[in-house]
Each structure stands twice: as structure tokens, then as C-alpha cells.
PDB file of N, CA and C in Angstrom:
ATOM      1  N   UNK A  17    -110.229-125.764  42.584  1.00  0.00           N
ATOM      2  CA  UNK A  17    -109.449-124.955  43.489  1.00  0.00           C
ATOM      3  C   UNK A  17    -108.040-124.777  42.930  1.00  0.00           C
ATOM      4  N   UNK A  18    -107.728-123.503  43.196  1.00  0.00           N
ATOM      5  CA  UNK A  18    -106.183-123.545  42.484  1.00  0.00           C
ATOM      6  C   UNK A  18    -105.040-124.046  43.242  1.00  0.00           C
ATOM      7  N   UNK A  19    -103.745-124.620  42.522  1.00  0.00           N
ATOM      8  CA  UNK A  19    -102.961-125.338  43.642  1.00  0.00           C
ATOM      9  C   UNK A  19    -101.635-123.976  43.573  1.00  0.00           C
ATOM     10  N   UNK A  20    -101.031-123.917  44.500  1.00  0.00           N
ATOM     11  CA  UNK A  20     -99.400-123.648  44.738  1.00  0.00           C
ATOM     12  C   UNK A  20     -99.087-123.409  43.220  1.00  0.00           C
ATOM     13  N   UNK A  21     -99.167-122.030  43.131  1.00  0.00           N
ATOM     14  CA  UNK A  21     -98.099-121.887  41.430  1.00  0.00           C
ATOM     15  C   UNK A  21     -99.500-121.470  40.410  1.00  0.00           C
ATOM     16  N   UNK A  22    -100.917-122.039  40.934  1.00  0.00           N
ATOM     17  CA  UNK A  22    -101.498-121.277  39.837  1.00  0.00           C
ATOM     18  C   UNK A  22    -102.416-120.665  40.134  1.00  0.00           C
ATOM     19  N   UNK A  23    -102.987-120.195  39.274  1.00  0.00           N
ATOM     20  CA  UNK A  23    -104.411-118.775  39.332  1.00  0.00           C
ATOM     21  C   UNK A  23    -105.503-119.428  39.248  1.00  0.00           C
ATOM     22  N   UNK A  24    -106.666-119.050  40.014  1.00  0.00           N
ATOM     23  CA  UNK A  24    -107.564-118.807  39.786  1.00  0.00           C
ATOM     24  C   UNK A  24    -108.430-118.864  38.552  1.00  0.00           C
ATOM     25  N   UNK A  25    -108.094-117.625  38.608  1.00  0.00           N
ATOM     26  CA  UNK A  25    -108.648-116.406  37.042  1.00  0.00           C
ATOM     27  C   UNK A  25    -107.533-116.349  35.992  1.00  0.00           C
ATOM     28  N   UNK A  26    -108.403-116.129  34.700  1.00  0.00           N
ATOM     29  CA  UNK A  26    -107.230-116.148  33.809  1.00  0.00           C
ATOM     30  C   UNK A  26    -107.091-114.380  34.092  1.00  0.00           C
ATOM     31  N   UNK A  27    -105.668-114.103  33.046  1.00  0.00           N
ATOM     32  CA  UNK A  27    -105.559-112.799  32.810  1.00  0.00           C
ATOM     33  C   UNK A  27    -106.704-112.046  32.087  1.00  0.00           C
ATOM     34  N   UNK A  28    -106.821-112.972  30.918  1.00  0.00           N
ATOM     35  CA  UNK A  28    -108.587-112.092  30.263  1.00  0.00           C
ATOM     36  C   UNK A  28    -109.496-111.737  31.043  1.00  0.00           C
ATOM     37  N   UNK A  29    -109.555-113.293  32.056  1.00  0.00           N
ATOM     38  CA  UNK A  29    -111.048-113.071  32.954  1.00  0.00           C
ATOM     39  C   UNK A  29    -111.186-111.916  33.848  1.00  0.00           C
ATOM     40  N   UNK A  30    -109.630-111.155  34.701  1.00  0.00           N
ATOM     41  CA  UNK A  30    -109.409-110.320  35.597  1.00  0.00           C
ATOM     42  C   UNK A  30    -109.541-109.187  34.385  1.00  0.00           C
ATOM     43  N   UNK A  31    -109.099-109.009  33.550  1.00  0.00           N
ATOM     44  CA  UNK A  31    -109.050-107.725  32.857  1.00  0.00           C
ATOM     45  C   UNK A  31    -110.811-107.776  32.535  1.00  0.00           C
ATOM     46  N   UNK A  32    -111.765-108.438  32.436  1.00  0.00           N
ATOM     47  CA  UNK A  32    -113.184-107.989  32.132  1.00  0.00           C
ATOM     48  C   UNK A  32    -113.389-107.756  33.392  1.00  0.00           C
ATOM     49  N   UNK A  33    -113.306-108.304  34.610  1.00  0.00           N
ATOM     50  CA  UNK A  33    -113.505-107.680  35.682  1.00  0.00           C
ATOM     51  C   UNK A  33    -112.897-106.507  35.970  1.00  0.00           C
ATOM     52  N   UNK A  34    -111.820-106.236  36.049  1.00  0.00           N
ATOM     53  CA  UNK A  34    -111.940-104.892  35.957  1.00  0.00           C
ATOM     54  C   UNK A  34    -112.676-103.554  35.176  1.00  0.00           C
ATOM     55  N   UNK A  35    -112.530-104.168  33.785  1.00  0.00           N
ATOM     56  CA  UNK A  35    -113.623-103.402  32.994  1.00  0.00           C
ATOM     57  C   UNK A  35    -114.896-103.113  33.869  1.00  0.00           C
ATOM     58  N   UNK A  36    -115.405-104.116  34.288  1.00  0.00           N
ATOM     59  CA  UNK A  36    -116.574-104.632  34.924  1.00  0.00           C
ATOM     60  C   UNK A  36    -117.068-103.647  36.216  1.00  0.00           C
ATOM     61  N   UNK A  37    -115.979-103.517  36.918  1.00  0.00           N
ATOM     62  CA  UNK A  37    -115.852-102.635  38.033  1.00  0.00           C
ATOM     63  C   UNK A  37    -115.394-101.081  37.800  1.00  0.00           C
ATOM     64  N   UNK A  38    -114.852-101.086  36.029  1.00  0.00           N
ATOM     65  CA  UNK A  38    -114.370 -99.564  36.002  1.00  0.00           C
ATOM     66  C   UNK A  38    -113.225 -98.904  37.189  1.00  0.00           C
ATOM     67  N   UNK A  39    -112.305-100.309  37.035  1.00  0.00           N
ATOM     68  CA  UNK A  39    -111.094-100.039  37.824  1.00  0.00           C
ATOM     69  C   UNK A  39    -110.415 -99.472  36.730  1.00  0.00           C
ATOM     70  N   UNK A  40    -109.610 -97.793  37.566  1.00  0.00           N
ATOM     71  CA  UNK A  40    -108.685 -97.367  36.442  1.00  0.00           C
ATOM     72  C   UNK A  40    -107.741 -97.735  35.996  1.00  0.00           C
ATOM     73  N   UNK A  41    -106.718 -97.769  34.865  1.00  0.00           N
ATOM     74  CA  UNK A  41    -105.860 -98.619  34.413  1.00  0.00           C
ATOM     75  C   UNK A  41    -104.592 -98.280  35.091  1.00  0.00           C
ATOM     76  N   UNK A  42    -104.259 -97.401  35.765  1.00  0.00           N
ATOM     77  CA  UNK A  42    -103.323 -97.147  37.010  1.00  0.00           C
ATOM     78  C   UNK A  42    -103.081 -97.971  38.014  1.00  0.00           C
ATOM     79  N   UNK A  43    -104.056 -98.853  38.631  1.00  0.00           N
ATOM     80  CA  UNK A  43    -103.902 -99.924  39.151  1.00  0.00           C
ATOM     81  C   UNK A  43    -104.034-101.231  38.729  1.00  0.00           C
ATOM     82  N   UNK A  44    -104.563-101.299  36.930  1.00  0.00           N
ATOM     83  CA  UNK A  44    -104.067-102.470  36.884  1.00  0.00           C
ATOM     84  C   UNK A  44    -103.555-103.644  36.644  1.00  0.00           C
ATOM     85  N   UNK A  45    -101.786-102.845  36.763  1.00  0.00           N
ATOM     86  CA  UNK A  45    -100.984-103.501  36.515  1.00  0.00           C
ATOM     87  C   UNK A  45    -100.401-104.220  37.930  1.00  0.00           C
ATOM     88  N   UNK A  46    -100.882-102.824  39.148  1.00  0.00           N
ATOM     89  CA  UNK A  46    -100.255-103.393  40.418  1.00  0.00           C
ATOM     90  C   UNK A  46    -101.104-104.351  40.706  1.00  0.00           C
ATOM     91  N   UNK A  47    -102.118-105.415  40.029  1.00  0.00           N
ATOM     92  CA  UNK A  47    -102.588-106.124  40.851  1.00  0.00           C
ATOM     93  C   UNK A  47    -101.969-107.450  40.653  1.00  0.00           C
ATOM     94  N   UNK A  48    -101.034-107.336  39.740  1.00  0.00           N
ATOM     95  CA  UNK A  48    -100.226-108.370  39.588  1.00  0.00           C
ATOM     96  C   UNK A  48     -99.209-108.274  40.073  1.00  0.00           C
ATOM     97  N   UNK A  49     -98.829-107.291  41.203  1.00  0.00           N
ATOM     98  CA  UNK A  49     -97.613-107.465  42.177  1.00  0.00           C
ATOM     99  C   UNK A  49     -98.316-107.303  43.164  1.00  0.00           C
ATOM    100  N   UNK A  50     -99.144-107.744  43.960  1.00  0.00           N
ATOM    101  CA  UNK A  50     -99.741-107.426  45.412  1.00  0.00           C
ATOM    102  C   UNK A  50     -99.139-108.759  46.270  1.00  0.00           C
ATOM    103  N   UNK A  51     -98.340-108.169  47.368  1.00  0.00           N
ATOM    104  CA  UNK A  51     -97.743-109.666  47.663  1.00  0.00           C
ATOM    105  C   UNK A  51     -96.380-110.204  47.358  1.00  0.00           C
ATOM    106  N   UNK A  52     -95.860-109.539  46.096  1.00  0.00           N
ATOM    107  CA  UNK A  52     -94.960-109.603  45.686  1.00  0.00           C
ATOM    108  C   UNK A  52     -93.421-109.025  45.760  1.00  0.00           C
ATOM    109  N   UNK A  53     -93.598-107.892  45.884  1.00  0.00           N
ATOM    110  CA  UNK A  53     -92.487-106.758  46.047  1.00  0.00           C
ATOM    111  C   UNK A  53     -92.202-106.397  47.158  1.00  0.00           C
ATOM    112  N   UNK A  54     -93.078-106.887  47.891  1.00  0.00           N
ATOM    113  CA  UNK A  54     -92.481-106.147  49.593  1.00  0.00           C
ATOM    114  C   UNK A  54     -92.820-104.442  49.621  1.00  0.00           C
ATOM    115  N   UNK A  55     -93.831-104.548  48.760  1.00  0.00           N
ATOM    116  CA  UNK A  55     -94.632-103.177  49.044  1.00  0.00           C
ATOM    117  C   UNK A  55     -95.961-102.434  49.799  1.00  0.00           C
ATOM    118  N   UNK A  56     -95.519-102.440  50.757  1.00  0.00           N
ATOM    119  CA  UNK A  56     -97.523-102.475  51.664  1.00  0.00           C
ATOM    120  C   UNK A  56     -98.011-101.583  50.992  1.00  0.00           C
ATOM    121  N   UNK A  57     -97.675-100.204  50.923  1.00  0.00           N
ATOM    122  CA  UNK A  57     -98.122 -99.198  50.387  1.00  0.00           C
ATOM    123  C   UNK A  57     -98.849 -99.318  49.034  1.00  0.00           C
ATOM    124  N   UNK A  58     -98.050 -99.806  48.291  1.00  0.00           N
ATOM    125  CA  UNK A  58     -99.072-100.139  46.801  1.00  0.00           C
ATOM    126  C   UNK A  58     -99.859-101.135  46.838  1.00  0.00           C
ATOM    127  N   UNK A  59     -99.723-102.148  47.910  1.00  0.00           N
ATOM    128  CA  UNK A  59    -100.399-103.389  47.987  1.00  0.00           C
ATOM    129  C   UNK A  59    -101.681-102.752  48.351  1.00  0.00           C
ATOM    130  N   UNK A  60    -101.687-102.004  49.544  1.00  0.00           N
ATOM    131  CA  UNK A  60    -103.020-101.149  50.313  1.00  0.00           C
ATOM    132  C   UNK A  60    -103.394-100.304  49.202  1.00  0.00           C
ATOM    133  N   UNK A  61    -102.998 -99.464  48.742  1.00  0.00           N
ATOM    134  CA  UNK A  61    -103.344 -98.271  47.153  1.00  0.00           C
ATOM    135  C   UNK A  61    -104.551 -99.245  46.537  1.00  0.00           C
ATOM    136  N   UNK A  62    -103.968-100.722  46.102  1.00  0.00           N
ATOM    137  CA  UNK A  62    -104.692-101.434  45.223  1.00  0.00           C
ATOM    138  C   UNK A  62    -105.709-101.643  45.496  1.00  0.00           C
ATOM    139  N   UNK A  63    -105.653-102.810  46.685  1.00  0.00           N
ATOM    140  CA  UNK A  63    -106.807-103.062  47.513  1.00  0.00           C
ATOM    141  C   UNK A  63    -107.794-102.167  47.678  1.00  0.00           C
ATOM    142  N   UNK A  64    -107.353-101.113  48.135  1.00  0.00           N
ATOM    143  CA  UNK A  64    -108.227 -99.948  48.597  1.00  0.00           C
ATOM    144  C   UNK A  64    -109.516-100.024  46.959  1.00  0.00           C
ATOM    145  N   UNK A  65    -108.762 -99.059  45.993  1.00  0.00           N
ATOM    146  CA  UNK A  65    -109.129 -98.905  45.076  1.00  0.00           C
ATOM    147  C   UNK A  65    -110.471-100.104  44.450  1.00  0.00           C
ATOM    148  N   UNK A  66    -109.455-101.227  44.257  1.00  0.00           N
ATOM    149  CA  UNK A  66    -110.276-102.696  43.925  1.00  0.00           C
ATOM    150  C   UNK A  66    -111.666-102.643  45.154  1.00  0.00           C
ATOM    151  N   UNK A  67    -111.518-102.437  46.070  1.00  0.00           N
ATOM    152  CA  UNK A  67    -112.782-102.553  46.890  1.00  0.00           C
ATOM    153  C   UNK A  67    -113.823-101.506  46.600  1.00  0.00           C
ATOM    154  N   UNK A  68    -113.322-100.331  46.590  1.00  0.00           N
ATOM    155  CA  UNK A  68    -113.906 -99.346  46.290  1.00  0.00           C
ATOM    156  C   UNK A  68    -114.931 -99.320  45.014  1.00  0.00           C
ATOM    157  N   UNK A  69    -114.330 -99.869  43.884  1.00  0.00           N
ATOM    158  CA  UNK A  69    -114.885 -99.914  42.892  1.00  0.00           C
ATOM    159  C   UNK A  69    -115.366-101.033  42.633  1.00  0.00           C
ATOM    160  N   UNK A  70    -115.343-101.964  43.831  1.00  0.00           N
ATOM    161  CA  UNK A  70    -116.081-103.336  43.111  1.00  0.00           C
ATOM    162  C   UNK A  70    -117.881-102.968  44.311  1.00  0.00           C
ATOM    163  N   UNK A  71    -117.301-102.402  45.575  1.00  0.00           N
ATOM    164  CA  UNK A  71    -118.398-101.930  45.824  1.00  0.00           C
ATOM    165  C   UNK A  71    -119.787-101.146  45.447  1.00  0.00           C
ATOM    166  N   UNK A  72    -118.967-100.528  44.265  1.00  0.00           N
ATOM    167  CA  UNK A  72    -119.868 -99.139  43.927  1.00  0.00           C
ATOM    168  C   UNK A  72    -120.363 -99.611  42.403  1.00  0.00           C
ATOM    169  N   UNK A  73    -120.354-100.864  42.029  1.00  0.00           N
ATOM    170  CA  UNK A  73    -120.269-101.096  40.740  1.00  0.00           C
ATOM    171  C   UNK A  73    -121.227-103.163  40.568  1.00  0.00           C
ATOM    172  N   UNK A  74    -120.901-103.157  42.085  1.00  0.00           N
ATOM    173  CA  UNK A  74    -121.457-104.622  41.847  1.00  0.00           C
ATOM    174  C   UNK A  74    -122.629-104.798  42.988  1.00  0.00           C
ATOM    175  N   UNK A  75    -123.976-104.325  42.596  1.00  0.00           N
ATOM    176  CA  UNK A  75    -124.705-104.432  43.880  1.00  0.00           C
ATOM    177  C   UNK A  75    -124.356-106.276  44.718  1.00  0.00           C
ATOM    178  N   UNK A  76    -125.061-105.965  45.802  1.00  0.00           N
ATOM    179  CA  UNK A  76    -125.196-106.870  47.084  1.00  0.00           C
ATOM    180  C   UNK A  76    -126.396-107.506  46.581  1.00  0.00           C
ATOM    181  N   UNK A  77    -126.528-108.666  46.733  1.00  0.00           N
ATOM    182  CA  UNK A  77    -127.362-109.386  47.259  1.00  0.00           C
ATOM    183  C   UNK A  77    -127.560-110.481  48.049  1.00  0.00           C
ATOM    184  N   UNK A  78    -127.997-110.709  48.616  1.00  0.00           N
ATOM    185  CA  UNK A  78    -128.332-112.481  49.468  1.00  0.00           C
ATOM    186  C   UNK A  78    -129.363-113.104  49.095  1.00  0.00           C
ATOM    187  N   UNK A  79    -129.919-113.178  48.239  1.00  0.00           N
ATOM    188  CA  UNK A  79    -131.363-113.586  47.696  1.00  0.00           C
ATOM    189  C   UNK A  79    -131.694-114.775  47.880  1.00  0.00           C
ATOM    190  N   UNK A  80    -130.014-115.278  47.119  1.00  0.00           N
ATOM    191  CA  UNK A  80    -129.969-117.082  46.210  1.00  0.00           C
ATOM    192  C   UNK A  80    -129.990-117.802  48.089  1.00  0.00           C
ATOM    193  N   UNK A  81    -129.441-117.322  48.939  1.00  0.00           N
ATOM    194  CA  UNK A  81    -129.768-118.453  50.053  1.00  0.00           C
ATOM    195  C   UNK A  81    -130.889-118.812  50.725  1.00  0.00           C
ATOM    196  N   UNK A  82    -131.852-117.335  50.348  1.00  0.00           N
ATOM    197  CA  UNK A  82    -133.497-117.668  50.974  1.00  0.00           C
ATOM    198  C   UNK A  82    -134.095-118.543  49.570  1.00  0.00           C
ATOM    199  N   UNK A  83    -133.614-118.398  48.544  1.00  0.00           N
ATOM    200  CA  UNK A  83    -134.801-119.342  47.215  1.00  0.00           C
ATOM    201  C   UNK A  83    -133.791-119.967  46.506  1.00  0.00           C
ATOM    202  N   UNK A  84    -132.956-120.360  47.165  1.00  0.00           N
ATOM    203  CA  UNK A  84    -132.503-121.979  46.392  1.00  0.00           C
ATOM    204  C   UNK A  84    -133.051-122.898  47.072  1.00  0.00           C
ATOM    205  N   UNK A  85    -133.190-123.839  46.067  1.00  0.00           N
ATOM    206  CA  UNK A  85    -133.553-125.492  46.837  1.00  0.00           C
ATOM    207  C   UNK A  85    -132.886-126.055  48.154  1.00  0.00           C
ATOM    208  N   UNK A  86    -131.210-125.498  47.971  1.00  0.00           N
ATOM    209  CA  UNK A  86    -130.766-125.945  48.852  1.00  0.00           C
ATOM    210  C   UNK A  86    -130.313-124.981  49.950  1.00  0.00           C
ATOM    211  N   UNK A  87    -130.626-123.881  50.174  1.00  0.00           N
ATOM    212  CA  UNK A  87    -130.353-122.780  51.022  1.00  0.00           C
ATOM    213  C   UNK A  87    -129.380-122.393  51.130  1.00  0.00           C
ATOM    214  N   UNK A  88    -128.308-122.896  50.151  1.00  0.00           N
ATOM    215  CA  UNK A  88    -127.027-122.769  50.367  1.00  0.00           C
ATOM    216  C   UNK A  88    -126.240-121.576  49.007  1.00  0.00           C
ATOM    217  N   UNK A  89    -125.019-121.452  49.652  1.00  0.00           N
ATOM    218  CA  UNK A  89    -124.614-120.230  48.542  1.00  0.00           C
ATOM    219  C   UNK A  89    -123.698-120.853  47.949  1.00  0.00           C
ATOM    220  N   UNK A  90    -123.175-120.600  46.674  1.00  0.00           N
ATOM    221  CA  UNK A  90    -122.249-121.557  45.805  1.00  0.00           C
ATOM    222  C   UNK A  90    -121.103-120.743  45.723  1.00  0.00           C
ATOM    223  N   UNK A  91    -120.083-120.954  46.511  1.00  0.00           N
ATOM    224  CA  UNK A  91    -118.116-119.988  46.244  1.00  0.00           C
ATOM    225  C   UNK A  91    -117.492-120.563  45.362  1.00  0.00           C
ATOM    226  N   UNK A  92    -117.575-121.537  44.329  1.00  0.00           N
ATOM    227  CA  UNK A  92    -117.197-121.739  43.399  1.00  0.00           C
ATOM    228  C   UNK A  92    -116.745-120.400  42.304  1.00  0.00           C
ATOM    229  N   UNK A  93    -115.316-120.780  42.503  1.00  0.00           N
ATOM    230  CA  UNK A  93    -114.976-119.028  41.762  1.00  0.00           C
ATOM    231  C   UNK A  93    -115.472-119.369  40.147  1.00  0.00           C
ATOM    232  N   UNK A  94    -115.676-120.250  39.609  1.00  0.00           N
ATOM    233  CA  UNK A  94    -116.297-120.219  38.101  1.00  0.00           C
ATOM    234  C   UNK A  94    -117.501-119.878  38.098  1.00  0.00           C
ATOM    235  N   UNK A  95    -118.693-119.893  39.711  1.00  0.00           N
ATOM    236  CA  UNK A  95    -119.488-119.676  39.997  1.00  0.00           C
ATOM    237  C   UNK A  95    -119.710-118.629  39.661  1.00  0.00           C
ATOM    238  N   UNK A  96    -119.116-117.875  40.806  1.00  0.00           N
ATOM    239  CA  UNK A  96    -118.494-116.538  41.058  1.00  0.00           C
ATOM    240  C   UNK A  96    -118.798-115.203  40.116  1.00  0.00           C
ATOM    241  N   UNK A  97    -117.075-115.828  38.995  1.00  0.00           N
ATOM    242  CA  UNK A  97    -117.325-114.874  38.479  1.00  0.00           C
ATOM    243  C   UNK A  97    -118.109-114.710  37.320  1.00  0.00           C
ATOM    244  N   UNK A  98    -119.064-116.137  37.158  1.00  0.00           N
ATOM    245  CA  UNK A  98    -120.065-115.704  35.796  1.00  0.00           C
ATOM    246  C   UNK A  98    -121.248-114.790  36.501  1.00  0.00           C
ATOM    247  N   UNK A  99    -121.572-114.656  38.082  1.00  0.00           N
ATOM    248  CA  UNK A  99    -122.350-113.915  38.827  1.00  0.00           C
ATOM    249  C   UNK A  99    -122.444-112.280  38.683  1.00  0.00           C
ATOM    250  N   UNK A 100    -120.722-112.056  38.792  1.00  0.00           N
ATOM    251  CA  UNK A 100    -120.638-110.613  39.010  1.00  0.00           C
ATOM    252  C   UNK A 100    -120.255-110.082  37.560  1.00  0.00           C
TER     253      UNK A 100
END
């Protein structure tokens, strides 16, 4: 889990995800100010966008909770993002 002060994701790992999602490069630089600037407007622009294209680019599934052993789903973001 990340603490106070650090990331998640590295910078590489977010830039293949975006690749990944075919987010345009117009947004993304703002995704490293979301939160930051005291900007709703670009904060929402981003978001918007990022959803949009992670929707249309990363099917759905629920599969793994009906046929895992343990019925359970794993949020482990290293999980995560070797998934999508």
C-alpha cells in the first residue's frame, strides 16, 4: 500500500497504461496535476477522458470471483495492473 508522499505506480507503469487505454497525449501530462492546482475543470477534463478510454479499451469482467478457489477478488494494485 502506498504511504503519504508516495505512488502507487511508477511513471513507466502509468505511461504503458495509458498507451494501454490509448489515452491522448493531451491529457497526459494533466494527470500529474489532478488534485494539485486547484483546478476542477482540468481535474474533471482528465477524469472524464481517463474513464472514457479505460472503458472502451479494457473489457469487464467478474469471472475470477465465480472460479477462484477462494471466491474472492484480489485489489492488490501489482495485481491490478499486471490484469489490465
Amino acid at each position: 500500500m502506498a504511504t503519504k508522499g508516495s505512488h502507487t505506480y511508477t511513471s513507466s507503469q502509468l505511461e504503458s497504461y495509458f498507451e494501454r487505454i490509448s489515452l491522448p497525449a493531451r491529457y497526459r501530462d494533466l494527470s500529474y496535476e489532478v488534485g494539485k492546482n486547484n483546478n476542477a475543470q482540468r481535474d474533471l477534463e482528465f477524469l472524464t477522458a481517463l474513464q472514457k478510454h479505460q472503458l472502451a479499451a479494457v473489457p469487464f469482467e467478474n469471472l475470477s470471483i465465480h472460479y477462484s478457489p477462494t471466491h474472492t477478488i484480489d485489489l492488490d494494485p501489482r495485481f491490478l495492473y499486471e490484469k489490465i
